[in-house]
PDB file of C-alpha atoms in Angstrom:
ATOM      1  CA  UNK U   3       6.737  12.863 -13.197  1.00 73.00           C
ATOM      2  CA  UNK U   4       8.144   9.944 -12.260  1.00 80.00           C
ATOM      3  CA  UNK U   5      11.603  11.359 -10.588  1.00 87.00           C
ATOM      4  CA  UNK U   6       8.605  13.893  -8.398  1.00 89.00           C
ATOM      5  CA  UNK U   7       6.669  10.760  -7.386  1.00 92.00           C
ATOM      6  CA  UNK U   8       9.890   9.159  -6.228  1.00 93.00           C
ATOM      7  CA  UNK U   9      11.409  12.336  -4.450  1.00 93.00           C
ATOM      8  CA  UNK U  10       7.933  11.827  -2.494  1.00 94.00           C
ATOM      9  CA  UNK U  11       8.486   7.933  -1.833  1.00 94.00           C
ATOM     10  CA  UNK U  12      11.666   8.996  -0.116  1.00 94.00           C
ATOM     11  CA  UNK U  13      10.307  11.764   2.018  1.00 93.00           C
ATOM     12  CA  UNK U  14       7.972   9.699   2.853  1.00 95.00           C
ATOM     13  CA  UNK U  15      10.012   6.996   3.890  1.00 94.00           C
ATOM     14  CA  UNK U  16      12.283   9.390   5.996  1.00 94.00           C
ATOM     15  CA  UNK U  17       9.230  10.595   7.740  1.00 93.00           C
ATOM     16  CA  UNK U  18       8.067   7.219   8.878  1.00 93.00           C
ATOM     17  CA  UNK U  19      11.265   5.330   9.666  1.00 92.00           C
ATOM     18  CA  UNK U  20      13.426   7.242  12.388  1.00 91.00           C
ATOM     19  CA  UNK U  21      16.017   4.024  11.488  1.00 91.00           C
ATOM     20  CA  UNK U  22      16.299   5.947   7.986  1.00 90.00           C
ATOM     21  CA  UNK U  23      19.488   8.254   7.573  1.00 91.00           C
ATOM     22  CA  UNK U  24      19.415   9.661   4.503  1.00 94.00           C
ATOM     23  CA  UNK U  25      17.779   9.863   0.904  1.00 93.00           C
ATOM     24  CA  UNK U  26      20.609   8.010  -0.526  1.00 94.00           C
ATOM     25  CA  UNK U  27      20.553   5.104   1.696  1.00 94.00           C
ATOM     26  CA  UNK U  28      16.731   4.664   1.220  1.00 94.00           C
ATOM     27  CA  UNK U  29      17.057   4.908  -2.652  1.00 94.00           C
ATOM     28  CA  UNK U  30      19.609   1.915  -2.552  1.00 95.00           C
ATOM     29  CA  UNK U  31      18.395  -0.226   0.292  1.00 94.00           C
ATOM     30  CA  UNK U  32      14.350   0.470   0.587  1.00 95.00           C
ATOM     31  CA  UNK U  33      13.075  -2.773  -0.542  1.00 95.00           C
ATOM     32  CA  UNK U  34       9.122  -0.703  -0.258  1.00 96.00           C
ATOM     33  CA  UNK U  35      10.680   2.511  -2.414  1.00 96.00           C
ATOM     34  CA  UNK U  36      12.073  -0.113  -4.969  1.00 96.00           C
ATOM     35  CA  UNK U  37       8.823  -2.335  -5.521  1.00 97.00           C
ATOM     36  CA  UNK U  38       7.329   1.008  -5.941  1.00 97.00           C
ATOM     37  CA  UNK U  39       9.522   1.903  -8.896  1.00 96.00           C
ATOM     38  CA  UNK U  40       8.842  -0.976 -10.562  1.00 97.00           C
ATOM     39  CA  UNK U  41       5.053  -0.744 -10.193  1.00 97.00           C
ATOM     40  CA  UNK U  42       4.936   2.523 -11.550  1.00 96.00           C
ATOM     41  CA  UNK U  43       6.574   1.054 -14.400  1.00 96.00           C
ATOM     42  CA  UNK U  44       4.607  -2.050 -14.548  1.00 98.00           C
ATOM     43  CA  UNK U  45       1.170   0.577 -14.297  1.00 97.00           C
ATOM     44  CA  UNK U  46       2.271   2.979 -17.095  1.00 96.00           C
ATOM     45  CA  UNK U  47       2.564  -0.258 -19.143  1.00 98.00           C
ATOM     46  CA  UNK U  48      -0.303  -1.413 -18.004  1.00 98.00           C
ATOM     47  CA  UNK U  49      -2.210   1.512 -19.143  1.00 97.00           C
ATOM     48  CA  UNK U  50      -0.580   1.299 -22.418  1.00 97.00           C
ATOM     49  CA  UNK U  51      -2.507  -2.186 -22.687  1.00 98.00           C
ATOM     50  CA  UNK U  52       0.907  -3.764 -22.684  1.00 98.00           C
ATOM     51  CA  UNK U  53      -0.949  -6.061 -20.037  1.00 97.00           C
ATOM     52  CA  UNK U  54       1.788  -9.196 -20.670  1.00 98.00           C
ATOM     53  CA  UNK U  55       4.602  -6.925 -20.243  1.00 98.00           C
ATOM     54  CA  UNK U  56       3.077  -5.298 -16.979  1.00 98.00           C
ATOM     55  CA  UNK U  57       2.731  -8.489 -15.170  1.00 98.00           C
ATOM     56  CA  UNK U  58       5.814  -9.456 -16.373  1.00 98.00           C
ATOM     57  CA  UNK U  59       7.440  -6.516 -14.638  1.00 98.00           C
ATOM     58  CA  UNK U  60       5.127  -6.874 -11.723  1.00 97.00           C
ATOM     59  CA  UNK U  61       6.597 -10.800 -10.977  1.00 97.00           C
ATOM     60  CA  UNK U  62      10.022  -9.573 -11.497  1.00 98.00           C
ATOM     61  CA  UNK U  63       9.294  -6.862  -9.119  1.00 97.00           C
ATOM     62  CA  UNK U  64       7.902  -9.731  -6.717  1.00 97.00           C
ATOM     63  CA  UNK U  65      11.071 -11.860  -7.133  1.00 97.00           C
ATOM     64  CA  UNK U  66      13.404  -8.466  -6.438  1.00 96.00           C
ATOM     65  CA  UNK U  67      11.316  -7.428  -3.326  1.00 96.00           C
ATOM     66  CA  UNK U  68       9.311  -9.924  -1.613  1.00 96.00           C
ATOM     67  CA  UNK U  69       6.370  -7.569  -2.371  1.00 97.00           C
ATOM     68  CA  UNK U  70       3.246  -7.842  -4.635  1.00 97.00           C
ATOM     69  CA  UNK U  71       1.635  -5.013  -6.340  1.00 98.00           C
ATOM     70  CA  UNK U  72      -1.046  -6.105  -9.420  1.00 98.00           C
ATOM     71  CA  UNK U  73       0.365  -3.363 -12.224  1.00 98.00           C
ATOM     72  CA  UNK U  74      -3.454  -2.020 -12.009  1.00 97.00           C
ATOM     73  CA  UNK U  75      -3.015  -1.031  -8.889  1.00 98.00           C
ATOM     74  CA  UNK U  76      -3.902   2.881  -8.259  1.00 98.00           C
ATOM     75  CA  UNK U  77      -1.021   3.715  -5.302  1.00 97.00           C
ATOM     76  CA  UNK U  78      -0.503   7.639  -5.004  1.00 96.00           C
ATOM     77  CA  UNK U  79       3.087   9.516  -4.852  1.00 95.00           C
ATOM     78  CA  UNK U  80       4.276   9.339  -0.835  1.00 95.00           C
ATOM     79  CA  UNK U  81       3.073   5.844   0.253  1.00 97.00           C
ATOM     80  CA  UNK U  82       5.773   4.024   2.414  1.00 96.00           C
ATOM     81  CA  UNK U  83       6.198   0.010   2.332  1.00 97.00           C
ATOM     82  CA  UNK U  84       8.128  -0.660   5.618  1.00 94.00           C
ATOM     83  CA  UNK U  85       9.908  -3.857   5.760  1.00 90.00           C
ATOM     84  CA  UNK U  86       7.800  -4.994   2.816  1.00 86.00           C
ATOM     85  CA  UNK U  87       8.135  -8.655   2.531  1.00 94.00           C
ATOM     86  CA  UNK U  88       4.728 -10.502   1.964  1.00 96.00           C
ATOM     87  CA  UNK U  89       3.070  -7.336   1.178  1.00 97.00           C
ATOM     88  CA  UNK U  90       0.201  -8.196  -1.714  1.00 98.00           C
ATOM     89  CA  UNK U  91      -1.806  -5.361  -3.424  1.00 98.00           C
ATOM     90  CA  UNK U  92      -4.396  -6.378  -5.268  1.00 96.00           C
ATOM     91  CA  UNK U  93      -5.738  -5.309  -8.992  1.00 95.00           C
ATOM     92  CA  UNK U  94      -8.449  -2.683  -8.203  1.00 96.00           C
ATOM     93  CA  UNK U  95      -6.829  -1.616  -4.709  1.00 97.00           C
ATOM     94  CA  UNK U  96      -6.182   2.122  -4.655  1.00 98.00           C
ATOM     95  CA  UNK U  97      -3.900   3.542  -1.714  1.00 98.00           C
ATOM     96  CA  UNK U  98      -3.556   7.503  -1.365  1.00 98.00           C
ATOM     97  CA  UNK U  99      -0.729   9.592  -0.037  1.00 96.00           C
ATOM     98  CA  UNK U 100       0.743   9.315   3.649  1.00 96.00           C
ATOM     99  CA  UNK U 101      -0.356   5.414   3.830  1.00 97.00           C
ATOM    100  CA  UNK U 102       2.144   3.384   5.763  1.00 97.00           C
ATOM    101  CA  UNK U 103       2.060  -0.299   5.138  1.00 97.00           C
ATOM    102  CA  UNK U 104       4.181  -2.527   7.022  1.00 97.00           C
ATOM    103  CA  UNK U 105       5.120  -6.242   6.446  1.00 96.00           C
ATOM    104  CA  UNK U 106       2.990  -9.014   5.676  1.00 97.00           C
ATOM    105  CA  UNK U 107      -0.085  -7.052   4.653  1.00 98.00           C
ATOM    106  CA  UNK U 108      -2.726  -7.997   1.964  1.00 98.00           C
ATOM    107  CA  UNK U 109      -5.385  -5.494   0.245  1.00 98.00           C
ATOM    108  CA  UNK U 110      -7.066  -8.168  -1.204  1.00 96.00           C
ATOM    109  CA  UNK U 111     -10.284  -9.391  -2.553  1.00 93.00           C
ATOM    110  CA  UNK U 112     -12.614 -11.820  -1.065  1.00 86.00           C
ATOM    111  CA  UNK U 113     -13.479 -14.155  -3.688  1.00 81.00           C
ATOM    112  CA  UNK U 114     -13.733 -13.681  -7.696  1.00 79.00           C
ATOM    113  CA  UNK U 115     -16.710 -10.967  -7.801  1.00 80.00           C
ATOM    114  CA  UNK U 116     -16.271  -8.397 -10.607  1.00 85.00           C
ATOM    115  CA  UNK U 117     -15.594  -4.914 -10.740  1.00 88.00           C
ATOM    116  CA  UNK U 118     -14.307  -2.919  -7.395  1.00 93.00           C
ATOM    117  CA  UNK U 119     -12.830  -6.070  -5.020  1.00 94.00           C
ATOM    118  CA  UNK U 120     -10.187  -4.669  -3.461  1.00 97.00           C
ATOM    119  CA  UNK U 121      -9.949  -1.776  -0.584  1.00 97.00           C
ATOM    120  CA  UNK U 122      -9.547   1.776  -1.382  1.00 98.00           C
ATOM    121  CA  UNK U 123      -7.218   2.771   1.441  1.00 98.00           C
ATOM    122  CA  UNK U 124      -7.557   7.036   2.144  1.00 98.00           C
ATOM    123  CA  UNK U 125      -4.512   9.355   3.406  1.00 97.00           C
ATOM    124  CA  UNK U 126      -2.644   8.900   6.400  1.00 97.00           C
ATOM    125  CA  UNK U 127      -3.867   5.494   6.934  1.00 98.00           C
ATOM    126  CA  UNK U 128      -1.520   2.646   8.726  1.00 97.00           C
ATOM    127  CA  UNK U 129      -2.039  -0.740   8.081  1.00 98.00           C
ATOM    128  CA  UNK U 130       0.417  -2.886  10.843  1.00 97.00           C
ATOM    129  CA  UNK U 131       2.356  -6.012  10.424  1.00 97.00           C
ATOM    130  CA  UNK U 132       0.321  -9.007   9.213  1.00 97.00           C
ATOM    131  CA  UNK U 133      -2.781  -7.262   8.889  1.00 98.00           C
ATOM    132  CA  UNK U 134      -5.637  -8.239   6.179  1.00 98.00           C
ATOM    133  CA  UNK U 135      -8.010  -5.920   4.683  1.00 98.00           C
ATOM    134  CA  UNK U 136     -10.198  -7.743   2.040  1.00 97.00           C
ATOM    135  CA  UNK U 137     -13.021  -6.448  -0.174  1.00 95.00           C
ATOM    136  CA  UNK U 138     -13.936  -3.300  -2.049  1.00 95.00           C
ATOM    137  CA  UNK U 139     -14.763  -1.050   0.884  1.00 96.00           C
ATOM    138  CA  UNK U 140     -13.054   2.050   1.867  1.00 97.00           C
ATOM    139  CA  UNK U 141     -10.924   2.283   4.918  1.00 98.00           C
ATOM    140  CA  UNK U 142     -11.185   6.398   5.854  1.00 97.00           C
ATOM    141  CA  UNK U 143      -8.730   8.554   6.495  1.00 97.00           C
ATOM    142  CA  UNK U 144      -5.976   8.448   9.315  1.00 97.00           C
ATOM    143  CA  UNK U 145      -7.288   4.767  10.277  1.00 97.00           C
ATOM    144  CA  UNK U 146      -4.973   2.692  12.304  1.00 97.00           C
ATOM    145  CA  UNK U 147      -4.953  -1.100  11.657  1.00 98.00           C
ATOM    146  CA  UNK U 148      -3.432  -3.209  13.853  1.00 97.00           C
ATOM    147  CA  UNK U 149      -1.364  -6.165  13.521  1.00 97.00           C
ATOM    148  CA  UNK U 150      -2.826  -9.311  12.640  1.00 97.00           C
ATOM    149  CA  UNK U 151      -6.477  -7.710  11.883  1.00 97.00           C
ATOM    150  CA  UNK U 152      -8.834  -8.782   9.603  1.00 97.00           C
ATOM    151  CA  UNK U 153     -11.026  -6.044   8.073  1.00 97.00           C
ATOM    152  CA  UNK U 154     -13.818  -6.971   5.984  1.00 96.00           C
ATOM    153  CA  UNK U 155     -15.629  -4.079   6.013  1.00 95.00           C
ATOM    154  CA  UNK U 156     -15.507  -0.096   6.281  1.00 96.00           C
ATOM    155  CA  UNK U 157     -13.413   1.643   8.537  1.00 97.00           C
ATOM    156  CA  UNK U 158     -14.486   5.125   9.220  1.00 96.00           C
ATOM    157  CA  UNK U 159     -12.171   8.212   9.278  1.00 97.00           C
ATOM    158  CA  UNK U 160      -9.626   8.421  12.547  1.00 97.00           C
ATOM    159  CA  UNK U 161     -10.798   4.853  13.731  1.00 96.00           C
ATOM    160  CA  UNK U 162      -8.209   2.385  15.000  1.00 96.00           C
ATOM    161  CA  UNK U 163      -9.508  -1.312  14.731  1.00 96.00           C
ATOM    162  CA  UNK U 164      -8.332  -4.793  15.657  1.00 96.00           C
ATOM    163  CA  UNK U 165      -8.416  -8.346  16.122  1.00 95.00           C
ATOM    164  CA  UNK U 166     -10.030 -11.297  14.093  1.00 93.00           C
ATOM    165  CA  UNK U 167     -12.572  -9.834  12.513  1.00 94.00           C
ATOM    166  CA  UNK U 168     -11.318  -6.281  12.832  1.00 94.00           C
ATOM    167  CA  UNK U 169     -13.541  -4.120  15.262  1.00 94.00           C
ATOM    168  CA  UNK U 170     -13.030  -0.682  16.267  1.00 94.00           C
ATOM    169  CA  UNK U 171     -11.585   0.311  19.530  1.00 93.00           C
ATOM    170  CA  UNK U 172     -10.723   4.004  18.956  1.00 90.00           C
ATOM    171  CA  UNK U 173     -12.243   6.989  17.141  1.00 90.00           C
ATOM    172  CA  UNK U 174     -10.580   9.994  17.063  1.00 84.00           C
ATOM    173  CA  UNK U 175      -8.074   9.053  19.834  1.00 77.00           C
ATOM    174  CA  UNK U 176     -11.699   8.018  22.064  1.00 81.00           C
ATOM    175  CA  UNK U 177     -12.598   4.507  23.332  1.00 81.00           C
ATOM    176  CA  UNK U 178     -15.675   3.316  21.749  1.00 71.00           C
ATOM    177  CA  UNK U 179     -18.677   2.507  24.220  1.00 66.00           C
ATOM    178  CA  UNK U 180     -19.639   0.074  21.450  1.00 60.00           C
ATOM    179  CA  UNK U 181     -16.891  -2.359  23.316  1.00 51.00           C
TER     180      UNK U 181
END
């Protein structure tokens, strides 16, 4: 399981980054395939209710990387953390399979409301340097986020949205009239 789930960190990380050469040189150097590693770690622990240990693992992970993932974190098999530093995941964020998630980014919550706070982030989804999406919403499936943007709410399927707060500009490759 957890040699399958890193095979598919590595493809995915050759996929995305056309600086990557080879499988070995992302499994040494990948600072996002390493803090990955460690949070599936930190998770199985955390599942075990070993909840000290996990965030023990998760800090150390934090202090290796430069990148933040809460050990409850739900983050599929095939997710790629690009030049990860300042990357924060937050406890009930879940990110599926083909996500790309570049520097500086936070899935965060918006205050200290219980239960689901934190995005779930669907397939194929990129999420550009510096960019903040906060709160339990979804963002759908092959979104584009640019850089800098601050979602706080839903982003539908195929949508690309920017700016401070986020709005969308594209869906499905189309300019929105909305504008």
């Amino acid at each position: 399981m957890f040699f399958s789930r890193l095979r598919k960190d590595i493809e995915a990380a050759k996929q995305s980054d056309p600086a990557a050469r080879n499988k070995l040189e992302i499994l040494l150097t990948y600072s996002g395939v390493h803090a990955l590693c460690y949070h599936r770690f930190a998770n199985r622990l955390y599942r075990m209710h070993l909840k000290l240990f996990a965030r023990m693992v998760s800090q150390y992970a934090k202090r290796r990387t430069g990148i933040e993932i809460h050990p409850a974190a739900k983050i599929a098999a095939g997710v790629f953390i690009d030049h990860g530093a300042g990357v924060v995941i937050g406890e009930t964020a879940e990110v599926k399979e083909g996500v790309v998630i570049y520097q500086g980014v936070t899935l965060g919550g918006t205050g200290k409301e219980k239960g689901k706070r934190h995005p779930t982030v669907e397939r194929g989804v990129t999420i550009s340097c510096g960019a903040k999406v906060l709160g339990g919403f979804t963002v759908g499936e092959g979104a584009k986020i640019g850089a800098g943007a601050v979602v706080l709410k839903e982003v539908p399927p195929f949508a690309t949205v920017v700016g401070v707060p986020a709005r969308i500009v594209r869906i499905n490759g189309e300019k929105n009239e909305d504008l």
